[in-house]
Short mmCIF file of C-alpha atoms in Angstrom, two decimals:
data_model
loop_
_atom_site.label_atom_id
_atom_site.label_comp_id
_atom_site.label_asym_id
_atom_site.label_seq_id
_atom_site.Cartn_x
_atom_site.Cartn_y
_atom_site.Cartn_z
CA CYS A 351 215.94 191.06 -27.54
CA ARG A 352 214.48 188.70 -30.09
CA LEU A 353 212.61 189.78 -33.16
CA PRO A 354 209.28 188.12 -33.95
CA ALA A 355 209.40 184.76 -35.66
CA ALA A 356 209.24 184.56 -39.43
CA PRO A 357 205.77 184.22 -40.95
CA PRO A 358 204.66 180.69 -41.87
CA PRO A 359 205.74 179.49 -45.32
CA PRO A 360 203.26 179.19 -48.20
CA ARG A 361 201.44 175.90 -48.60
CA ARG A 362 203.36 173.15 -50.37
CA GLY A 363 202.19 172.17 -53.81
CA ARG A 364 201.47 175.70 -55.04
CA VAL A 365 203.68 176.41 -58.04
CA VAL A 366 205.07 179.92 -57.65
CA SER A 367 205.57 181.96 -60.79
CA ARG A 368 209.22 181.78 -61.79
CA VAL A 369 208.96 185.21 -63.40
CA ALA A 370 207.49 186.75 -60.26
CA MET A 371 209.81 185.03 -57.82
CA GLU A 372 213.17 184.63 -59.59
CA PRO A 373 213.27 186.44 -62.93
CA GLY A 374 215.93 185.19 -65.31
CA VAL A 375 216.82 181.92 -63.54
CA ASP A 376 216.96 179.31 -66.27
CA MET A 377 217.52 175.83 -64.83
CA LYS A 378 219.03 174.32 -67.98
CA GLN A 379 221.36 177.26 -68.49
CA VAL A 380 222.55 177.24 -64.88
CA ILE A 381 223.31 173.52 -65.05
CA ALA A 382 225.06 173.88 -68.42
CA ASP A 383 227.16 176.83 -67.22
CA GLU A 384 228.09 174.97 -64.07
CA ALA A 385 229.35 172.03 -66.11
CA LYS A 386 231.45 174.48 -68.13
CA TYR A 387 232.88 176.63 -65.32
CA VAL A 388 232.69 174.78 -61.97
CA LEU A 389 234.96 171.87 -61.04
CA GLY A 390 232.86 168.73 -61.09
CA THR A 391 233.38 167.38 -57.59
CA TYR A 392 229.66 167.15 -56.77
CA ALA A 393 226.99 164.83 -58.16
CA ARG A 394 224.24 167.43 -57.81
CA PHE A 395 220.52 166.75 -58.08
CA PRO A 396 219.06 168.23 -61.30
CA VAL A 397 217.28 171.16 -59.66
CA VAL A 398 218.22 174.81 -59.11
CA LEU A 399 217.01 175.98 -55.71
CA THR A 400 216.24 179.69 -55.60
CA HIS A 401 214.59 180.59 -52.28
CA GLY A 402 213.18 179.18 -49.07
CA SER A 403 211.14 179.88 -45.97
CA GLY A 404 211.14 177.81 -42.80
CA ALA A 405 211.51 174.16 -43.72
CA ARG A 406 210.39 174.74 -47.31
CA VAL A 407 212.40 175.57 -50.44
CA TRP A 408 211.48 176.30 -54.05
CA ASP A 409 213.30 175.66 -57.28
CA SER A 410 213.62 177.75 -60.42
CA GLU A 411 210.54 176.09 -61.88
CA GLY A 412 208.41 177.09 -58.90
CA LYS A 413 208.22 173.58 -57.41
CA GLU A 414 208.02 173.44 -53.61
CA TYR A 415 209.85 170.94 -51.38
CA ILE A 416 209.93 170.03 -47.71
CA ASP A 417 213.62 170.31 -46.90
CA MET A 418 214.56 167.27 -44.83
CA ALA A 419 218.27 167.78 -45.55
CA ALA A 420 218.76 171.37 -44.35
CA GLY A 421 221.96 171.84 -46.32
CA ILE A 422 223.32 168.64 -44.67
CA ALA A 423 222.29 169.55 -41.10
CA VAL A 424 223.32 173.20 -41.45
CA ASN A 425 220.14 175.28 -41.62
CA ALA A 426 219.00 174.65 -38.06
CA LEU A 427 216.63 177.62 -38.13
CA GLY A 428 215.43 176.80 -41.61
CA HIS A 429 215.51 179.35 -44.40
CA THR A 430 215.27 183.15 -44.06
CA ASP A 431 214.54 183.15 -40.33
CA SER A 432 213.67 186.78 -39.52
CA ARG A 433 215.85 186.91 -36.38
CA TRP A 434 218.85 185.44 -38.21
CA LEU A 435 218.34 187.84 -41.11
CA ALA A 436 218.02 190.88 -38.85
CA THR A 437 221.31 190.13 -37.08
CA LEU A 438 223.10 189.40 -40.33
CA THR A 439 221.85 192.61 -41.94
CA GLU A 440 222.64 194.77 -38.93
CA GLN A 441 226.18 193.42 -38.56
CA ALA A 442 226.86 193.62 -42.32
CA GLY A 443 226.04 197.31 -42.06
CA LYS A 444 228.68 197.78 -39.34
CA LEU A 445 231.69 195.54 -39.85
CA ALA A 446 232.07 192.23 -41.66
CA HIS A 447 235.73 191.25 -41.46
CA THR A 448 238.93 192.42 -39.81
CA SER A 449 241.21 189.34 -39.62
CA ASN A 450 242.45 188.14 -36.24
CA LEU A 451 245.03 190.90 -35.94
CA TYR A 452 242.46 192.93 -34.01
CA HIS A 453 239.95 192.37 -31.20
CA THR A 454 236.26 192.22 -32.11
CA GLU A 455 233.33 191.96 -29.72
CA ALA A 456 231.19 189.41 -31.57
CA GLN A 457 233.90 186.74 -31.45
CA VAL A 458 234.26 187.16 -27.71
CA LEU A 459 230.50 187.09 -27.15
CA LEU A 460 230.18 183.85 -29.10
CA ALA A 461 233.13 182.24 -27.30
CA LYS A 462 231.59 183.22 -23.96
CA ARG A 463 228.30 181.56 -24.91
CA LEU A 464 229.99 178.35 -26.02
CA VAL A 465 232.30 178.08 -23.02
CA GLU A 466 229.72 178.95 -20.38
CA ASN A 467 227.27 176.39 -21.79
CA SER A 468 229.64 173.45 -22.21
CA PHE A 469 232.53 171.59 -20.58
CA ALA A 470 235.08 173.92 -22.17
CA ASP A 471 237.37 176.67 -20.92
CA LYS A 472 238.42 178.11 -24.29
CA ALA A 473 237.20 178.31 -27.87
CA PHE A 474 239.10 178.47 -31.15
CA PHE A 475 237.30 179.56 -34.31
CA CYS A 476 237.75 178.42 -37.89
CA ASN A 477 235.49 178.16 -40.94
CA THR A 478 234.38 174.53 -41.42
CA GLY A 479 234.05 171.21 -39.68
CA THR A 480 237.10 169.71 -41.33
CA GLU A 481 239.13 172.75 -40.26
CA ALA A 482 237.92 172.25 -36.70
CA ASN A 483 239.16 168.67 -36.75
CA GLU A 484 242.47 169.74 -38.28
CA GLY A 485 242.86 172.22 -35.43
CA ALA A 486 242.08 169.54 -32.86
CA ILE A 487 244.70 167.26 -34.43
CA LYS A 488 247.33 169.97 -34.11
CA PHE A 489 246.34 170.84 -30.55
CA ALA A 490 246.46 167.16 -29.55
CA ARG A 491 249.86 166.55 -31.03
CA LYS A 492 251.41 169.60 -29.42
CA TYR A 493 249.79 168.69 -26.09
CA ALA A 494 251.35 165.22 -26.32
CA ARG A 495 254.80 166.69 -26.93
CA VAL A 496 254.57 169.14 -24.05
CA LYS A 497 253.16 166.54 -21.66
CA ALA A 498 255.99 164.15 -22.57
CA GLY A 499 258.52 166.85 -21.75
CA ILE A 500 259.68 167.08 -25.35
CA ASP A 501 260.61 170.38 -26.96
CA PRO A 502 257.63 171.12 -29.25
CA TYR A 503 259.97 172.65 -31.78
CA GLY A 504 262.65 169.93 -31.59
CA PRO A 505 263.10 166.74 -33.64
CA ALA A 506 262.39 164.17 -30.90
CA GLU A 507 259.37 161.93 -31.42
CA ALA A 508 256.43 162.08 -29.01
CA PRO A 509 253.12 160.22 -28.76
CA HIS A 510 251.35 161.18 -31.97
CA GLU A 511 248.97 158.42 -33.04
CA LEU A 512 245.32 159.27 -33.59
CA VAL A 513 242.49 156.75 -33.18
CA SER A 514 239.13 156.95 -34.93
CA PHE A 515 236.36 154.47 -35.66
CA THR A 516 234.60 152.47 -38.33
CA SER A 517 231.90 154.41 -40.20
CA SER A 518 233.40 157.69 -39.03
CA PHE A 519 233.48 160.91 -41.02
CA HIS A 520 235.70 163.78 -39.89
CA GLY A 521 236.27 165.79 -43.07
CA ARG A 522 238.02 165.91 -46.42
CA THR A 523 241.24 167.83 -45.75
CA MET A 524 244.27 165.59 -45.38
CA GLY A 525 244.47 165.27 -41.60
CA ALA A 526 240.74 164.85 -41.05
CA LEU A 527 240.56 162.58 -44.09
CA ALA A 528 243.08 160.22 -42.52
CA LEU A 529 240.64 159.75 -39.63
CA THR A 530 237.67 159.15 -41.94
CA TYR A 531 236.52 155.59 -42.59
CA LYS A 532 235.52 155.33 -46.26
CA ASP A 533 238.34 154.23 -48.54
CA GLN A 534 236.65 155.80 -51.56
CA TYR A 535 237.28 159.24 -50.03
CA LYS A 536 240.94 158.47 -49.36
CA THR A 537 242.37 156.17 -52.03
CA PRO A 538 242.74 158.76 -54.83
CA PHE A 539 244.81 160.96 -52.50
CA ALA A 540 247.09 158.35 -50.93
CA PRO A 541 249.31 158.18 -49.03
CA MET A 542 247.38 159.34 -46.01
CA MET A 543 248.87 161.15 -43.02
CA PRO A 544 250.75 158.53 -40.98
CA GLY A 545 250.05 157.74 -37.35
CA HIS A 546 246.40 156.69 -37.56
CA ARG A 547 244.70 153.61 -36.11
CA LEU A 548 241.12 152.47 -36.73
CA ALA A 549 238.97 150.77 -34.09
CA LYS A 550 235.44 149.38 -34.26
CA TYR A 551 232.70 151.81 -33.24
CA ASN A 552 230.87 150.88 -30.02
CA ASP A 553 233.48 148.18 -29.30
CA LEU A 554 235.61 148.95 -26.24
CA ALA A 555 237.84 145.92 -26.68
CA SER A 556 238.76 147.08 -30.17
CA ALA A 557 239.41 150.60 -28.87
CA ALA A 558 241.57 149.31 -26.02
CA ALA A 559 243.76 147.46 -28.51
CA CYS A 560 244.45 150.71 -30.35
CA ILE A 561 244.79 153.22 -27.50
CA GLN A 562 248.28 152.85 -26.07
CA LYS A 563 250.20 154.83 -23.50
CA GLY A 564 253.24 156.44 -25.04
CA LYS A 565 251.82 156.17 -28.56
CA THR A 566 248.30 157.64 -28.66
CA ALA A 567 247.88 161.40 -28.69
CA ALA A 568 244.09 161.57 -29.15
CA VAL A 569 240.94 159.60 -29.84
CA PHE A 570 238.33 161.13 -32.18
CA VAL A 571 234.73 159.92 -31.95
CA GLU A 572 231.26 161.13 -32.98
CA PRO A 573 228.68 160.77 -30.17
CA VAL A 574 226.19 160.15 -32.99
CA GLN A 575 227.51 159.21 -36.42
CA GLY A 576 225.74 161.01 -39.24
CA GLU A 577 227.51 160.30 -42.52
CA GLY A 578 228.28 156.82 -41.22
CA GLY A 579 224.61 155.84 -41.12
CA ILE A 580 222.97 157.44 -38.05
CA HIS A 581 224.56 155.37 -35.31
CA PRO A 582 224.42 156.69 -31.71
CA ALA A 583 227.34 155.77 -29.48
CA GLN A 584 226.44 153.68 -26.45
CA ALA A 585 226.86 155.57 -23.19
CA ALA A 586 229.06 152.79 -21.82
CA PHE A 587 231.27 153.06 -24.91
CA LEU A 588 231.87 156.79 -24.42
CA ARG A 589 232.49 156.30 -20.70
CA GLY A 590 234.93 153.52 -21.50
CA LEU A 591 236.77 155.71 -23.99
CA ARG A 592 237.13 158.37 -21.34
CA GLU A 593 238.73 155.83 -18.99
CA LEU A 594 241.02 154.43 -21.70
CA CYS A 595 242.19 157.91 -22.67
CA ASP A 596 242.86 158.85 -19.05
CA GLU A 597 244.87 155.67 -18.53
CA ALA A 598 246.92 156.27 -21.68
CA GLY A 599 247.39 160.01 -21.16
CA ALA A 600 245.58 160.65 -24.45
CA LEU A 601 243.00 163.34 -25.24
CA LEU A 602 239.37 162.48 -25.97
CA VAL A 603 237.89 164.53 -28.82
CA PHE A 604 234.17 164.54 -29.61
CA ASP A 605 233.31 165.45 -33.20
CA GLU A 606 229.91 167.14 -32.92
CA VAL A 607 230.05 168.86 -36.29
CA GLN A 608 226.75 167.20 -37.26
CA CYS A 609 225.18 166.10 -33.97
CA GLY A 610 225.97 169.19 -31.87
CA LEU A 611 223.96 172.33 -31.06
CA GLY A 612 220.47 171.00 -30.55
CA ARG A 613 220.30 168.37 -33.28
CA THR A 614 219.82 165.52 -30.77
CA GLY A 615 217.33 167.39 -28.58
CA ARG A 616 220.12 168.34 -26.19
CA LEU A 617 222.47 171.26 -26.65
CA TRP A 618 225.40 168.85 -27.10
CA GLY A 619 225.33 165.22 -28.12
CA TYR A 620 227.75 164.16 -25.37
CA GLU A 621 225.32 165.20 -22.63
CA ALA A 622 223.24 162.04 -23.01
CA ALA A 623 226.18 159.89 -21.88
CA GLY A 624 227.35 162.18 -19.09
CA VAL A 625 230.89 162.08 -20.44
CA THR A 626 233.00 165.18 -21.06
CA PRO A 627 235.80 165.31 -23.62
CA ASP A 628 239.04 167.28 -23.63
CA MET A 629 238.07 168.88 -26.93
CA MET A 630 234.96 169.10 -29.09
CA THR A 631 234.65 170.19 -32.71
CA LEU A 632 231.64 172.11 -34.02
CA ALA A 633 230.54 173.62 -37.32
CA LYS A 634 227.45 172.95 -39.43
CA PRO A 635 224.51 174.66 -37.66
CA LEU A 636 226.42 177.19 -35.58
CA ALA A 637 225.85 180.22 -37.81
CA GLY A 638 222.65 179.00 -39.45
CA GLY A 639 224.09 178.75 -42.97
CA LEU A 640 227.20 180.92 -42.82
CA PRO A 641 230.60 179.17 -42.78
CA ILE A 642 231.97 178.66 -39.28
CA GLY A 643 233.80 176.02 -37.28
CA ALA A 644 235.01 175.87 -33.69
CA VAL A 645 237.13 173.80 -31.36
CA LEU A 646 236.11 173.89 -27.69
CA LEU A 647 238.86 172.80 -25.34
CA LYS A 648 239.75 172.36 -21.70
CA GLN A 649 242.34 174.61 -20.06
CA HIS A 650 245.03 171.93 -19.89
CA VAL A 651 244.97 171.73 -23.69
CA ALA A 652 244.74 175.48 -24.16
CA ASP A 653 247.79 175.97 -21.93
CA VAL A 654 250.16 174.37 -24.44
CA MET A 655 249.17 176.64 -27.33
CA SER A 656 250.99 179.88 -28.08
CA PRO A 657 250.41 182.81 -30.47
CA GLY A 658 251.41 181.72 -33.95
CA ASP A 659 250.81 178.00 -33.37
CA HIS A 660 247.59 178.03 -35.39
CA GLY A 661 245.38 180.57 -37.09
CA SER A 662 242.96 181.54 -39.84
CA THR A 663 242.38 184.70 -41.85
CA PHE A 664 238.59 184.52 -42.00
CA ALA A 665 237.82 182.69 -38.75
CA GLY A 666 235.71 184.36 -36.10
CA ASN A 667 234.88 187.42 -38.15
CA PRO A 668 232.23 189.80 -36.78
CA LEU A 669 229.62 189.00 -39.43
CA VAL A 670 229.62 185.26 -38.83
CA CYS A 671 230.04 185.43 -35.04
CA ALA A 672 227.27 187.96 -34.48
CA THR A 673 224.91 185.80 -36.52
CA ALA A 674 226.04 182.69 -34.66
CA CYS A 675 225.22 184.39 -31.34
CA THR A 676 221.62 184.77 -32.49
CA VAL A 677 221.45 181.15 -33.65
CA PHE A 678 222.91 179.94 -30.36
CA ASP A 679 220.50 182.00 -28.26
CA ILE A 680 217.47 180.64 -30.11
CA ILE A 681 218.56 177.00 -29.86
CA ASN A 682 219.86 177.22 -26.28
CA ASP A 683 216.36 177.46 -24.88
CA PRO A 684 214.98 174.51 -22.90
CA ALA A 685 211.62 174.80 -24.63
CA PHE A 686 213.25 174.81 -28.06
CA LEU A 687 215.40 171.77 -27.24
CA ALA A 688 212.41 169.91 -25.79
CA GLY A 689 210.61 170.65 -29.03
CA VAL A 690 213.43 169.10 -31.05
CA GLU A 691 213.29 165.95 -28.96
CA ARG A 692 209.50 165.75 -29.33
CA LYS A 693 209.64 166.33 -33.08
CA GLY A 694 212.30 163.64 -33.42
CA GLU A 695 210.09 161.10 -31.72
CA LYS A 696 207.12 162.17 -33.84
CA LEU A 697 209.18 161.86 -37.02
CA LYS A 698 210.42 158.37 -36.16
CA ALA A 699 206.90 157.23 -35.23
CA ALA A 700 205.45 158.65 -38.46
CA LEU A 701 208.17 157.00 -40.54
CA ARG A 702 207.63 153.64 -38.86
CA GLU A 703 203.93 153.87 -39.56
CA ALA A 704 204.48 154.93 -43.17
CA THR A 705 206.92 152.07 -43.85
CA ALA A 706 205.41 149.39 -41.62
CA ASN A 707 204.44 147.10 -44.50
CA ASN A 708 207.63 147.49 -46.52
CA PRO A 709 209.98 144.52 -46.05
CA HIS A 710 212.90 146.53 -47.45
CA VAL A 711 212.80 148.90 -44.45
CA LYS A 712 214.83 147.28 -41.70
CA GLU A 713 214.92 150.02 -39.08
CA VAL A 714 214.09 153.63 -38.34
CA ARG A 715 216.64 154.99 -35.87
CA GLY A 716 218.21 158.15 -34.60
CA VAL A 717 218.32 160.77 -31.87
CA GLY A 718 216.34 163.98 -31.98
CA LEU A 719 216.17 165.25 -35.55
CA LEU A 720 219.12 163.15 -36.72
CA VAL A 721 217.17 160.23 -38.18
CA GLY A 722 217.96 157.38 -40.56
CA VAL A 723 215.79 154.89 -42.43
CA GLN A 724 217.80 151.69 -42.90
CA LEU A 725 217.02 149.81 -46.11
CA ASP A 726 218.23 146.44 -47.37
CA THR A 727 218.98 148.04 -50.71
CA ALA A 728 220.42 151.27 -52.05
CA ALA A 729 218.63 154.36 -50.75
CA ALA A 730 219.46 156.64 -53.70
CA PRO A 731 216.45 155.55 -55.80
CA ALA A 732 214.10 156.31 -52.91
CA VAL A 733 215.78 159.70 -52.40
CA THR A 734 215.22 160.46 -56.09
CA VAL A 735 211.55 159.50 -55.96
CA ALA A 736 211.05 161.49 -52.76
CA ARG A 737 212.56 164.56 -54.42
CA GLU A 738 210.25 164.15 -57.40
CA MET A 739 207.35 163.98 -54.91
CA GLY A 740 208.46 167.12 -53.10
CA VAL A 741 210.72 166.03 -50.22
CA LEU A 742 214.49 166.54 -50.10
CA ALA A 743 216.52 163.86 -48.32
CA ILE A 744 220.06 162.47 -48.55
CA THR A 745 221.82 159.13 -48.11
CA ALA A 746 224.26 157.87 -45.50
CA GLY A 747 226.11 154.75 -44.37
CA ALA A 748 226.94 152.35 -47.16
CA GLY A 749 224.41 154.14 -49.35
CA ASP A 750 221.60 152.08 -47.83
CA VAL A 751 220.32 154.67 -45.33
CA MET A 752 217.99 157.57 -46.05
CA ARG A 753 219.27 160.37 -43.84
CA LEU A 754 216.87 163.01 -42.51
CA VAL A 755 218.39 166.08 -40.86
CA PRO A 756 215.68 168.74 -41.29
CA PRO A 757 215.62 172.27 -39.92
CA LEU A 758 214.98 172.13 -36.20
CA VAL A 759 212.04 174.51 -36.73
CA LEU A 760 210.01 172.22 -38.98
CA THR A 761 206.36 171.92 -37.97
CA ASP A 762 204.29 168.90 -37.04
CA ALA A 763 202.49 169.30 -40.36
CA ASP A 764 205.86 169.18 -42.16
CA ILE A 765 206.69 165.95 -40.30
CA VAL A 766 203.42 164.22 -41.14
CA GLU A 767 203.54 165.19 -44.80
CA ALA A 768 207.23 164.35 -45.23
CA ALA A 769 206.88 160.94 -43.59
CA ASP A 770 203.91 160.10 -45.82
CA VAL A 771 205.83 161.07 -48.96
CA ILE A 772 208.95 159.17 -47.84
CA GLY A 773 206.91 156.03 -47.16
CA LYS A 774 205.39 156.21 -50.64
CA ALA A 775 208.76 157.00 -52.23
CA ILE A 776 210.46 154.00 -50.64
CA ALA A 777 207.56 151.77 -51.65
CA LYS A 778 207.77 152.95 -55.26
CA ALA A 779 211.57 152.70 -55.39
CA THR A 780 211.66 149.18 -53.94
CA ALA A 781 208.66 147.75 -55.81
#
């Protein structure tokens, strides 16, 4: 049974006492200590977030923000959802981790939910989106060897090439990084994993030139690109990829790490095109803020995998999987999903109205609550101004898109207020 929903968050604009809310959190000291002790791989915003509720968060100075980033599309239920917290607390009091040497119920219950509500026959669990894509790469390459009649453990070469697309993002570990588009992510770590080909997104002719029988093992594509700039795939493009993969004997893999699990207003992003993949990778929102990843796969792929072929120490532990079951049950509700779709349309309409007279705004686009504001200039200054005005957003694409991936539970009032602030922020930043 579900626990009652969390109470509404306090009104934005009220500065909460730092002493009362988060005693001892000194913003300058935290930032200084981080510079001293934490590897500097992130260009963080100069705020220290301390707590949140719903689609609102507060920093160490008591300033309130509407969170239109949601931890980069992770916090689907917002912050401190009472149902999420109750499950997490209950499971933490029972059993948190066992490794995959033993059976645990929560992992099975989550796998059952994912399989019975998707195209898949099996689920594999990991800890992040990039790990999910690494797993899919391994599964695809072994499948290609077995299908070609080649000993998986022998030296003979089998179809092994992987195809991905312009503006794609699949992760930062070496296999997933090879599939990712931006050179700036890859160049410092060259050479990349061999056997990769890049085609143009939404261009079937380009894809056909890269997908070749006897060479291609798998094609990786995002039904809606997030990091790449909020670009939905055309239904005809996804259908065409399915046909090309079938003709070449290659696997079709949908990366739904960002667009999956309700973000588009449907449970899965691929549903809009009516195309089913052989595998699908998931992560960000699945456990509502806890680290989890998953690969969903058809039986013909699962059949080639054996114990010992792949694994993870932390993956699928009871704490994360029990919490993910609660997240899944809340999102997998027709009324909830319809609400996401409605809110997405409301957000796009409000943004178009708020930016209607700004010549630097070229387009507002997206699906569900995966929305981008395309500018003709860098979006970072507008993101900075928006943060100063109380709205958190992030960039995407070539740095010229303001990306909005808020909690799926944000309210209509959140939408109206955020859109108004974003319109003013863009106007100020582009003046």
